[in-house]
């Protein structure tokens, strides 16, 4: 308990935890003040994400390397998962998909690019374990292929198409989870030593198991509560800020959800421990694509008003694919300079600017009954 | 002659040769039992493919390295070519195209992936000649560009479009054959030593020239006869099995036609001679894309009811392109582990699952008179 | 002055300068003889391009390495820029875009491929600075992403779309110019030594500063005058030759505008100084994509009848993207043989053949009022 309080005292981000009760109270007193609730929930989610990652690491540290690594890898994107679950329950499939696509793009382009830039401004040239980078980017590539195929193969809305899409989405989700599991087996077990340099993290004193577990449980619950408020307010807030829902889902949610990872990745880059940054950025992206997204598809059959498929807005598919290819391209050499960071950030800015300027009606999930003409009109709509 | 019988005795696959007369008789006695004829013809084609590859190697072994290598490379996909010719003569352009695309995808993803997996389960890490892998995957990449361009540039059906497509297809076919020829010149002649480790195959005793030539001729004839039965029965059989024609063409025909190569590639991987496996998998895919496909386009002007173009169903184009890119990505390093095999197989499973679930009407070659609306409805139909 | 005349005497290409007055006179005496004016203007632009590159190098040589390199890099595509400006002023956005796309494709595929082939026929294997190749191809990749995104995201023509496209185009143009500037900072300043081998060019005696500057000014003016005649005659000439406007813009204009670079690149390859060839080919392509194209977009708001956007005909987008990917693929190793040249040239021939055969009506910029149906009919029209 002491170490937890210690952590809160030292990590100023955690002072923002004060916004957790604030937003919960505000939700009850002013449930229609969407813009305020939106801003307060962002301020509350950020420290919760930091705390969650601290608790996860605490539990992982007590469990031995293999199980701990597994746990860490599985719960690493818990914040994103919990927020997405809230949106799933509210039937907001567009927001769920936008936040999945956004998390992938943000981790691969912004998080990695900013790490390279931050590190490159301090060190002339930095090296990282390119085997791990290749491994994670290959995983990501397979996942983007899985996401690309349904949209590419069916730009049509024939009768029975929706049935096809749902069956295919469930099948692809199961495949992706299997790949993810086999990837863990490979990287944590059979070929573990190839990934060694990544594990060189020293975490300082971690809390005792019971405290860590309790923190994990309570924080997850709080993220769920605040996430619900966030999801409930994001649409109206977006409109009042003049932002498109696509921009909110892709950029804002992803940046909020990934705040904790960012802090770690940038600090790794500044300490010339780029393996840590690359591992966080690509590992996180791969995990969202191969674990979070398929789990959400499968869970949508249990919770939520309607099952969700894996078919994304074509613009999002292309963005994910380009992000994966860019990463494959720039990480294959195993070293980076500040300009590599600039290139990644520029690709990110290109995508962000496009989403920001996009007319609001475009990137929505077209309803099932829309005519072929309509679908063509709204892009190569899925 | 003795060595041929010896081969038949030792290679149990050849015992299936009994199905060759069976299917020929069945075709005469029960010409409408499509499902039975389909199954029997698969059982008959498999040993014929093995025998064909044995005879080709026999002839090649007697002819000196350069000519032999050339012959081996040219006749390596004789089974696929003969089956495709039967479909071409029957005017089944969809089936021809699906089997071309399927052979490319199956060789690059399934054959290579399974070789990596089989080898990787026995050896911790395997190496292969990455110059050859790069060479073959570059050839494949150029071929997929050639196949991609007509579909990408013309998603339209303006008047005169069909004329354009046919002229372009003939031109592209000639270009591809020239690239293929220059590639042989490069790999077999001017820069031969770069590809050396690949040629380390010892084939055991080969039959005398006359026997090998006679076997080659007779087997080719038999493949042609059985292939015709296969082509004639595949559509109805597909329907009765509940499989889509796309799945049959892409997956079943490719697996049947490539059975002989698979046996060699897997055996190479198990003996840690991965160069053999990579050479077979990528060499075969490149050969189909750069030699078999264009030859079929050109031959369609001589045999067959109507000329065939090089324009594929857009889903198939994307699949070939993704397969080529995946291979470029995973083979650039020159070594493999079991997990690289898993990744390739997963991409293959993603494609196979999509084709299996696809509603039957979709992936057909749209007739020339179809309206723009129709074409949009049936995907970005070529 | 003496050295300039010396240069004219030795460089036979400059004898063609006689066509500059010829075409200017012809334009006044026979303003409707479009085919003749087209041919004469090509003959006149070629020596002007050579002279322009000579004058630019002359100025650069006097200015010290850093500023000179900067100037050389910035003015390297002055011919293309001036011709494009003439087309921009005439409101021929299609021709401007086709010539931008064509210059990128021609530099990356034809110029690089022919250099590899020319060099590879003389030397068994050639090496080049792969860091520079990666740098330039990464720049090119980012630029193609910027060009790809607007077309990919909006295949629609909703109301307000044109407004979106224009805003986005201006934003992307500014981003690209920033990347270009940062790239110069990286390659000429902070990480200069990584690119060293490229600068080993000896230019022979250069003219004095005043002569070089005067030549630069006069030649630029002449290119502008002749370029205007070229732009004014190209459409009718194309029709009378039976060429499509797309072919003219992509292939003819690019080959004419790049003639001077070609001479230098091929001569570098023959002298086994492949760094020079790779630098010219990829540097030129990157510069057009990241500097010339965005500058034209921004200038279109000042000169020209209507602002130009960055949205290309989808076929052109795919061609640029494939060219960038092909270059990334073949240059990553850092060495080349004649067959690598063949592969690049084949991709170029595939694109050129497609454009040559394309029915004339297709690749035009669809007017803003066209119906969704029309746009689908004319391809995935931007």
mmCIF file of N, CA, C and O in Angstrom, chain B residues 212-293:
data_model
loop_
_atom_site.group_PDB
_atom_site.id
_atom_site.type_symbol
_atom_site.label_atom_id
_atom_site.label_comp_id
_atom_site.label_asym_id
_atom_site.label_seq_id
_atom_site.Cartn_x
_atom_site.Cartn_y
_atom_site.Cartn_z
ATOM 1 N N UNK B 212 12.318 -42.236 -69.973
ATOM 2 C CA UNK B 212 11.868 -40.970 -69.399
ATOM 3 C C UNK B 212 11.008 -40.200 -70.390
ATOM 4 O O UNK B 212 9.931 -39.689 -70.053
ATOM 5 N N UNK B 213 11.489 -40.140 -71.655
ATOM 6 C CA UNK B 213 10.725 -39.409 -72.673
ATOM 7 C C UNK B 213 9.362 -40.035 -72.904
ATOM 8 O O UNK B 213 8.345 -39.342 -72.993
ATOM 9 N N UNK B 214 9.346 -41.368 -72.990
ATOM 10 C CA UNK B 214 8.076 -42.056 -73.223
ATOM 11 C C UNK B 214 7.132 -41.822 -72.044
ATOM 12 O O UNK B 214 5.936 -41.533 -72.233
ATOM 13 N N UNK B 215 7.681 -41.922 -70.810
ATOM 14 C CA UNK B 215 6.848 -41.676 -69.627
ATOM 15 C C UNK B 215 6.271 -40.269 -69.667
ATOM 16 O O UNK B 215 5.086 -40.045 -69.405
ATOM 17 N N UNK B 216 7.133 -39.322 -70.021
ATOM 18 C CA UNK B 216 6.709 -37.937 -70.106
ATOM 19 C C UNK B 216 5.531 -37.787 -71.064
ATOM 20 O O UNK B 216 4.501 -37.163 -70.737
ATOM 21 N N UNK B 217 5.675 -38.396 -72.239
ATOM 22 C CA UNK B 217 4.631 -38.264 -73.262
ATOM 23 C C UNK B 217 3.335 -38.925 -72.812
ATOM 24 O O UNK B 217 2.256 -38.315 -72.855
ATOM 25 N N UNK B 218 3.449 -40.166 -72.348
ATOM 26 C CA UNK B 218 2.237 -40.906 -71.973
ATOM 27 C C UNK B 218 1.555 -40.232 -70.789
ATOM 28 O O UNK B 218 0.332 -40.045 -70.773
ATOM 29 N N UNK B 219 2.345 -39.846 -69.786
ATOM 30 C CA UNK B 219 1.742 -39.239 -68.599
ATOM 31 C C UNK B 219 1.047 -37.930 -68.936
ATOM 32 O O UNK B 219 -0.059 -37.654 -68.448
ATOM 33 N N UNK B 220 1.700 -37.127 -69.791
ATOM 34 C CA UNK B 220 1.077 -35.867 -70.189
ATOM 35 C C UNK B 220 -0.279 -36.126 -70.839
ATOM 36 O O UNK B 220 -1.275 -35.455 -70.542
ATOM 37 N N UNK B 221 -0.311 -37.119 -71.703
ATOM 38 C CA UNK B 221 -1.561 -37.479 -72.362
ATOM 39 C C UNK B 221 -2.619 -37.880 -71.345
ATOM 40 O O UNK B 221 -3.775 -37.441 -71.419
ATOM 41 N N UNK B 222 -2.202 -38.701 -70.372
ATOM 42 C CA UNK B 222 -3.154 -39.159 -69.355
ATOM 43 C C UNK B 222 -3.646 -37.984 -68.496
ATOM 44 O O UNK B 222 -4.830 -37.896 -68.185
ATOM 45 N N UNK B 223 -2.738 -37.086 -68.135
ATOM 46 C CA UNK B 223 -3.163 -35.917 -67.367
ATOM 47 C C UNK B 223 -4.187 -35.121 -68.165
ATOM 48 O O UNK B 223 -5.197 -34.646 -67.629
ATOM 49 N N UNK B 224 -3.950 -35.016 -69.473
ATOM 50 C CA UNK B 224 -4.885 -34.283 -70.320
ATOM 51 C C UNK B 224 -6.255 -34.944 -70.297
ATOM 52 O O UNK B 224 -7.294 -34.275 -70.148
ATOM 53 N N UNK B 225 -6.282 -36.265 -70.436
ATOM 54 C CA UNK B 225 -7.557 -36.987 -70.439
ATOM 55 C C UNK B 225 -8.270 -36.840 -69.096
ATOM 56 O O UNK B 225 -9.448 -36.493 -69.033
ATOM 57 N N UNK B 226 -7.544 -37.100 -68.011
ATOM 58 C CA UNK B 226 -8.165 -37.023 -66.689
ATOM 59 C C UNK B 226 -8.519 -35.578 -66.354
ATOM 60 O O UNK B 226 -9.572 -35.307 -65.762
ATOM 61 N N UNK B 227 -7.661 -34.669 -66.771
ATOM 62 C CA UNK B 227 -7.922 -33.252 -66.523
ATOM 63 C C UNK B 227 -9.232 -32.813 -67.145
ATOM 64 O O UNK B 227 -9.979 -32.012 -66.561
ATOM 65 N N UNK B 228 -9.517 -33.345 -68.342
ATOM 66 C CA UNK B 228 -10.772 -33.002 -69.003
ATOM 67 C C UNK B 228 -11.976 -33.475 -68.185
ATOM 68 O O UNK B 228 -12.975 -32.760 -68.049
ATOM 69 N N UNK B 229 -11.871 -34.696 -67.653
ATOM 70 C CA UNK B 229 -12.942 -35.215 -66.805
ATOM 71 C C UNK B 229 -13.089 -34.339 -65.562
ATOM 72 O O UNK B 229 -14.200 -33.980 -65.151
ATOM 73 N N UNK B 230 -11.941 -33.969 -64.977
ATOM 74 C CA UNK B 230 -11.946 -33.124 -63.783
ATOM 75 C C UNK B 230 -12.665 -31.806 -64.059
ATOM 76 O O UNK B 230 -13.578 -31.401 -63.327
ATOM 77 N N UNK B 231 -12.272 -31.159 -65.149
ATOM 78 C CA UNK B 231 -12.865 -29.874 -65.505
ATOM 79 C C UNK B 231 -14.357 -30.010 -65.759
ATOM 80 O O UNK B 231 -15.165 -29.151 -65.378
ATOM 81 N N UNK B 232 -14.740 -31.134 -66.421
ATOM 82 C CA UNK B 232 -16.146 -31.334 -66.749
ATOM 83 C C UNK B 232 -17.008 -31.573 -65.529
ATOM 84 O O UNK B 232 -18.210 -31.313 -65.544
ATOM 85 N N UNK B 233 -16.398 -32.084 -64.453
ATOM 86 C CA UNK B 233 -17.213 -32.472 -63.299
ATOM 87 C C UNK B 233 -17.128 -31.489 -62.142
ATOM 88 O O UNK B 233 -17.939 -31.541 -61.222
ATOM 89 N N UNK B 234 -16.157 -30.584 -62.202
ATOM 90 C CA UNK B 234 -15.854 -29.799 -61.012
ATOM 91 C C UNK B 234 -17.005 -28.872 -60.601
ATOM 92 O O UNK B 234 -17.305 -28.731 -59.410
ATOM 93 N N UNK B 235 -17.668 -28.275 -61.580
ATOM 94 C CA UNK B 235 -18.733 -27.319 -61.254
ATOM 95 C C UNK B 235 -19.857 -27.984 -60.457
ATOM 96 O O UNK B 235 -20.232 -27.519 -59.391
ATOM 97 N N UNK B 236 -20.393 -29.088 -61.032
ATOM 98 C CA UNK B 236 -21.497 -29.753 -60.342
ATOM 99 C C UNK B 236 -21.061 -30.321 -58.994
ATOM 100 O O UNK B 236 -21.810 -30.255 -58.012
ATOM 101 N N UNK B 237 -19.860 -30.873 -58.979
ATOM 102 C CA UNK B 237 -19.369 -31.429 -57.720
ATOM 103 C C UNK B 237 -19.297 -30.342 -56.657
ATOM 104 O O UNK B 237 -19.701 -30.552 -55.507
ATOM 105 N N UNK B 238 -18.799 -29.192 -57.067
ATOM 106 C CA UNK B 238 -18.687 -28.068 -56.139
ATOM 107 C C UNK B 238 -20.037 -27.754 -55.522
ATOM 108 O O UNK B 238 -20.184 -27.625 -54.304
ATOM 109 N N UNK B 239 -21.044 -27.650 -56.388
ATOM 110 C CA UNK B 239 -22.369 -27.333 -55.895
ATOM 111 C C UNK B 239 -22.848 -28.389 -54.902
ATOM 112 O O UNK B 239 -23.401 -28.067 -53.855
ATOM 113 N N UNK B 240 -22.611 -29.665 -55.252
ATOM 114 C CA UNK B 240 -23.131 -30.708 -54.371
ATOM 115 C C UNK B 240 -22.360 -30.769 -53.055
ATOM 116 O O UNK B 240 -22.887 -31.213 -52.043
ATOM 117 N N UNK B 241 -21.107 -30.325 -53.042
ATOM 118 C CA UNK B 241 -20.359 -30.271 -51.780
ATOM 119 C C UNK B 241 -20.626 -28.968 -51.031
ATOM 120 O O UNK B 241 -20.124 -28.766 -49.933
ATOM 121 N N UNK B 242 -21.359 -28.065 -51.655
ATOM 122 C CA UNK B 242 -21.597 -26.768 -51.027
ATOM 123 C C UNK B 242 -20.387 -25.848 -51.069
ATOM 124 O O UNK B 242 -20.262 -24.921 -50.285
ATOM 125 N N UNK B 243 -19.447 -26.129 -51.988
ATOM 126 C CA UNK B 243 -18.278 -25.255 -52.102
ATOM 127 C C UNK B 243 -18.515 -24.233 -53.217
ATOM 128 O O UNK B 243 -19.197 -24.516 -54.192
ATOM 129 N N UNK B 244 -17.922 -23.054 -53.069
ATOM 130 C CA UNK B 244 -18.031 -22.074 -54.133
ATOM 131 C C UNK B 244 -17.044 -22.441 -55.247
ATOM 132 O O UNK B 244 -16.007 -23.060 -54.999
ATOM 133 N N UNK B 245 -17.363 -22.070 -56.504
ATOM 134 C CA UNK B 245 -16.412 -22.313 -57.594
ATOM 135 C C UNK B 245 -15.069 -21.652 -57.313
ATOM 136 O O UNK B 245 -14.015 -22.195 -57.651
ATOM 137 N N UNK B 246 -15.101 -20.485 -56.670
ATOM 138 C CA UNK B 246 -13.848 -19.796 -56.365
ATOM 139 C C UNK B 246 -12.984 -20.653 -55.451
ATOM 140 O O UNK B 246 -11.771 -20.783 -55.638
ATOM 141 N N UNK B 247 -13.616 -21.271 -54.459
ATOM 142 C CA UNK B 247 -12.868 -22.110 -53.527
ATOM 143 C C UNK B 247 -12.272 -23.316 -54.249
ATOM 144 O O UNK B 247 -11.104 -23.656 -54.060
ATOM 145 N N UNK B 248 -13.093 -23.950 -55.091
ATOM 146 C CA UNK B 248 -12.613 -25.104 -55.870
ATOM 147 C C UNK B 248 -11.404 -24.705 -56.704
ATOM 148 O O UNK B 248 -10.353 -25.356 -56.665
ATOM 149 N N UNK B 249 -11.552 -23.628 -57.471
ATOM 150 C CA UNK B 249 -10.474 -23.239 -58.379
ATOM 151 C C UNK B 249 -9.219 -22.839 -57.629
ATOM 152 O O UNK B 249 -8.115 -23.282 -57.946
ATOM 153 N N UNK B 250 -9.406 -22.000 -56.620
ATOM 154 C CA UNK B 250 -8.272 -21.471 -55.874
ATOM 155 C C UNK B 250 -7.577 -22.549 -55.046
ATOM 156 O O UNK B 250 -6.346 -22.632 -55.036
ATOM 157 N N UNK B 251 -8.372 -23.309 -54.314
ATOM 158 C CA UNK B 251 -7.777 -24.155 -53.273
ATOM 159 C C UNK B 251 -7.634 -25.604 -53.746
ATOM 160 O O UNK B 251 -6.531 -26.159 -53.752
ATOM 161 N N UNK B 252 -8.751 -26.202 -54.185
ATOM 162 C CA UNK B 252 -8.713 -27.637 -54.500
ATOM 163 C C UNK B 252 -7.825 -27.914 -55.713
ATOM 164 O O UNK B 252 -6.906 -28.743 -55.655
ATOM 165 N N UNK B 253 -8.088 -27.223 -56.822
ATOM 166 C CA UNK B 253 -7.287 -27.473 -58.025
ATOM 167 C C UNK B 253 -5.806 -27.223 -57.745
ATOM 168 O O UNK B 253 -4.936 -28.008 -58.133
ATOM 169 N N UNK B 254 -5.513 -26.144 -57.014
ATOM 170 C CA UNK B 254 -4.107 -25.813 -56.747
ATOM 171 C C UNK B 254 -3.441 -26.874 -55.891
ATOM 172 O O UNK B 254 -2.280 -27.238 -56.121
ATOM 173 N N UNK B 255 -4.172 -27.393 -54.899
ATOM 174 C CA UNK B 255 -3.575 -28.411 -54.033
ATOM 175 C C UNK B 255 -3.364 -29.701 -54.806
ATOM 176 O O UNK B 255 -2.326 -30.362 -54.671
ATOM 177 N N UNK B 256 -4.346 -30.089 -55.638
ATOM 178 C CA UNK B 256 -4.212 -31.311 -56.433
ATOM 179 C C UNK B 256 -3.050 -31.177 -57.419
ATOM 180 O O UNK B 256 -2.165 -32.033 -57.504
ATOM 181 N N UNK B 257 -3.042 -30.058 -58.160
ATOM 182 C CA UNK B 257 -2.003 -29.880 -59.172
ATOM 183 C C UNK B 257 -0.610 -29.770 -58.582
ATOM 184 O O UNK B 257 0.383 -30.113 -59.212
ATOM 185 N N UNK B 258 -0.510 -29.295 -57.355
ATOM 186 C CA UNK B 258 0.806 -29.076 -56.760
ATOM 187 C C UNK B 258 1.262 -30.188 -55.833
ATOM 188 O O UNK B 258 2.283 -30.036 -55.141
ATOM 189 N N UNK B 259 0.528 -31.304 -55.827
ATOM 190 C CA UNK B 259 0.835 -32.377 -54.864
ATOM 191 C C UNK B 259 2.269 -32.866 -54.976
ATOM 192 O O UNK B 259 2.952 -33.078 -53.961
ATOM 193 N N UNK B 260 2.755 -33.032 -56.216
ATOM 194 C CA UNK B 260 4.107 -33.563 -56.399
ATOM 195 C C UNK B 260 5.147 -32.608 -55.832
ATOM 196 O O UNK B 260 6.065 -33.026 -55.109
ATOM 197 N N UNK B 261 4.983 -31.317 -56.128
ATOM 198 C CA UNK B 261 5.935 -30.341 -55.593
ATOM 199 C C UNK B 261 5.923 -30.345 -54.067
ATOM 200 O O UNK B 261 6.959 -30.167 -53.422
ATOM 201 N N UNK B 262 4.713 -30.499 -53.506
ATOM 202 C CA UNK B 262 4.620 -30.469 -52.046
ATOM 203 C C UNK B 262 5.464 -31.566 -51.417
ATOM 204 O O UNK B 262 6.208 -31.325 -50.475
ATOM 205 N N UNK B 263 5.351 -32.782 -51.970
ATOM 206 C CA UNK B 263 6.115 -33.908 -51.435
ATOM 207 C C UNK B 263 7.605 -33.561 -51.425
ATOM 208 O O UNK B 263 8.289 -33.737 -50.401
ATOM 209 N N UNK B 264 8.114 -33.041 -52.540
ATOM 210 C CA UNK B 264 9.546 -32.699 -52.606
ATOM 211 C C UNK B 264 9.905 -31.581 -51.633
ATOM 212 O O UNK B 264 10.936 -31.634 -50.956
ATOM 213 N N UNK B 265 9.042 -30.549 -51.573
ATOM 214 C CA UNK B 265 9.377 -29.385 -50.746
ATOM 215 C C UNK B 265 9.412 -29.756 -49.266
ATOM 216 O O UNK B 265 10.324 -29.363 -48.539
ATOM 217 N N UNK B 266 8.430 -30.544 -48.820
ATOM 218 C CA UNK B 266 8.394 -30.916 -47.404
ATOM 219 C C UNK B 266 9.573 -31.811 -47.054
ATOM 220 O O UNK B 266 10.176 -31.681 -45.990
ATOM 221 N N UNK B 267 9.901 -32.733 -47.966
ATOM 222 C CA UNK B 267 11.025 -33.630 -47.698
ATOM 223 C C UNK B 267 12.322 -32.818 -47.624
ATOM 224 O O UNK B 267 13.195 -33.083 -46.782
ATOM 225 N N UNK B 268 12.460 -31.805 -48.488
ATOM 226 C CA UNK B 268 13.632 -30.928 -48.416
ATOM 227 C C UNK B 268 13.719 -30.217 -47.073
ATOM 228 O O UNK B 268 14.791 -30.132 -46.459
ATOM 229 N N UNK B 269 12.569 -29.707 -46.595
ATOM 230 C CA UNK B 269 12.564 -28.968 -45.330
ATOM 231 C C UNK B 269 12.957 -29.882 -44.169
ATOM 232 O O UNK B 269 13.707 -29.488 -43.278
ATOM 233 N N UNK B 270 12.485 -31.111 -44.194
ATOM 234 C CA UNK B 270 12.801 -32.052 -43.111
ATOM 235 C C UNK B 270 14.271 -32.420 -43.097
ATOM 236 O O UNK B 270 14.838 -32.750 -42.062
ATOM 237 N N UNK B 271 14.909 -32.403 -44.300
ATOM 238 C CA UNK B 271 16.338 -32.724 -44.376
ATOM 239 C C UNK B 271 17.203 -31.476 -44.204
ATOM 240 O O UNK B 271 18.385 -31.493 -44.524
ATOM 241 N N UNK B 272 16.600 -30.377 -43.729
ATOM 242 C CA UNK B 272 17.310 -29.100 -43.553
ATOM 243 C C UNK B 272 17.900 -28.590 -44.863
ATOM 244 O O UNK B 272 18.911 -27.883 -44.861
ATOM 245 N N UNK B 273 17.313 -28.975 -45.976
ATOM 246 C CA UNK B 273 17.739 -28.416 -47.259
ATOM 247 C C UNK B 273 16.661 -27.456 -47.728
ATOM 248 O O UNK B 273 15.953 -27.708 -48.712
ATOM 249 N N UNK B 274 16.561 -26.357 -47.009
ATOM 250 C CA UNK B 274 15.457 -25.430 -47.220
ATOM 251 C C UNK B 274 15.560 -24.725 -48.575
ATOM 252 O O UNK B 274 14.548 -24.281 -49.125
ATOM 253 N N UNK B 275 16.777 -24.652 -49.121
ATOM 254 C CA UNK B 275 16.924 -24.055 -50.453
ATOM 255 C C UNK B 275 16.060 -24.774 -51.472
ATOM 256 O O UNK B 275 15.493 -24.146 -52.374
ATOM 257 N N UNK B 276 15.991 -26.096 -51.311
ATOM 258 C CA UNK B 276 15.173 -26.883 -52.222
ATOM 259 C C UNK B 276 13.710 -26.467 -52.094
ATOM 260 O O UNK B 276 13.028 -26.182 -53.092
ATOM 261 N N UNK B 277 13.230 -26.367 -50.846
ATOM 262 C CA UNK B 277 11.828 -26.022 -50.614
ATOM 263 C C UNK B 277 11.507 -24.624 -51.126
ATOM 264 O O UNK B 277 10.495 -24.412 -51.800
ATOM 265 N N UNK B 278 12.382 -23.673 -50.787
ATOM 266 C CA UNK B 278 12.135 -22.296 -51.218
ATOM 267 C C UNK B 278 12.168 -22.215 -52.740
ATOM 268 O O UNK B 278 11.327 -21.562 -53.366
ATOM 269 N N UNK B 279 13.141 -22.918 -53.344
ATOM 270 C CA UNK B 279 13.244 -22.930 -54.801
ATOM 271 C C UNK B 279 11.983 -23.477 -55.446
ATOM 272 O O UNK B 279 11.457 -22.900 -56.410
ATOM 273 N N UNK B 280 11.472 -24.580 -54.900
ATOM 274 C CA UNK B 280 10.260 -25.178 -55.477
ATOM 275 C C UNK B 280 9.078 -24.230 -55.302
ATOM 276 O O UNK B 280 8.340 -23.949 -56.250
ATOM 277 N N UNK B 281 8.895 -23.729 -54.083
ATOM 278 C CA UNK B 281 7.709 -22.921 -53.798
ATOM 279 C C UNK B 281 7.703 -21.628 -54.616
ATOM 280 O O UNK B 281 6.754 -21.358 -55.374
ATOM 281 N N UNK B 282 8.778 -20.851 -54.502
ATOM 282 C CA UNK B 282 8.773 -19.558 -55.185
ATOM 283 C C UNK B 282 9.005 -19.728 -56.682
ATOM 284 O O UNK B 282 8.410 -19.003 -57.492
ATOM 285 N N UNK B 283 9.867 -20.690 -57.056
ATOM 286 C CA UNK B 283 10.111 -20.922 -58.474
ATOM 287 C C UNK B 283 8.830 -21.319 -59.186
ATOM 288 O O UNK B 283 8.528 -20.845 -60.286
ATOM 289 N N UNK B 284 8.056 -22.160 -58.533
ATOM 290 C CA UNK B 284 6.799 -22.609 -59.114
ATOM 291 C C UNK B 284 5.823 -21.451 -59.262
ATOM 292 O O UNK B 284 5.179 -21.291 -60.310
ATOM 293 N N UNK B 285 5.705 -20.654 -58.217
ATOM 294 C CA UNK B 285 4.784 -19.515 -58.268
ATOM 295 C C UNK B 285 5.200 -18.539 -59.359
ATOM 296 O O UNK B 285 4.367 -18.064 -60.145
ATOM 297 N N UNK B 286 6.503 -18.234 -59.420
ATOM 298 C CA UNK B 286 6.982 -17.295 -60.431
ATOM 299 C C UNK B 286 6.727 -17.864 -61.823
ATOM 300 O O UNK B 286 6.320 -17.142 -62.742
ATOM 301 N N UNK B 287 6.949 -19.162 -61.985
ATOM 302 C CA UNK B 287 6.767 -19.760 -63.298
ATOM 303 C C UNK B 287 5.308 -19.704 -63.759
ATOM 304 O O UNK B 287 5.018 -19.437 -64.921
ATOM 305 N N UNK B 288 4.402 -19.956 -62.825
ATOM 306 C CA UNK B 288 2.983 -19.885 -63.198
ATOM 307 C C UNK B 288 2.614 -18.455 -63.590
ATOM 308 O O UNK B 288 1.912 -18.233 -64.571
ATOM 309 N N UNK B 289 3.114 -17.496 -62.822
ATOM 310 C CA UNK B 289 2.749 -16.103 -63.094
ATOM 311 C C UNK B 289 3.390 -15.584 -64.375
ATOM 312 O O UNK B 289 2.765 -14.855 -65.135
ATOM 313 N N UNK B 290 4.622 -15.982 -64.639
ATOM 314 C CA UNK B 290 5.353 -15.397 -65.768
ATOM 315 C C UNK B 290 5.372 -16.273 -67.010
ATOM 316 O O UNK B 290 5.783 -15.814 -68.076
ATOM 317 N N UNK B 291 4.990 -17.536 -66.876
ATOM 318 C CA UNK B 291 5.052 -18.402 -68.044
ATOM 319 C C UNK B 291 3.715 -19.082 -68.319
ATOM 320 O O UNK B 291 3.157 -18.914 -69.404
ATOM 321 N N UNK B 292 3.175 -19.794 -67.330
ATOM 322 C CA UNK B 292 1.940 -20.542 -67.575
ATOM 323 C C UNK B 292 0.789 -19.591 -67.908
ATOM 324 O O UNK B 292 0.097 -19.773 -68.920
ATOM 325 N N UNK B 293 0.588 -18.557 -67.068
ATOM 326 C CA UNK B 293 -0.540 -17.656 -67.294
ATOM 327 C C UNK B 293 -0.468 -16.970 -68.655
ATOM 328 O O UNK B 293 -1.435 -17.011 -69.427
#
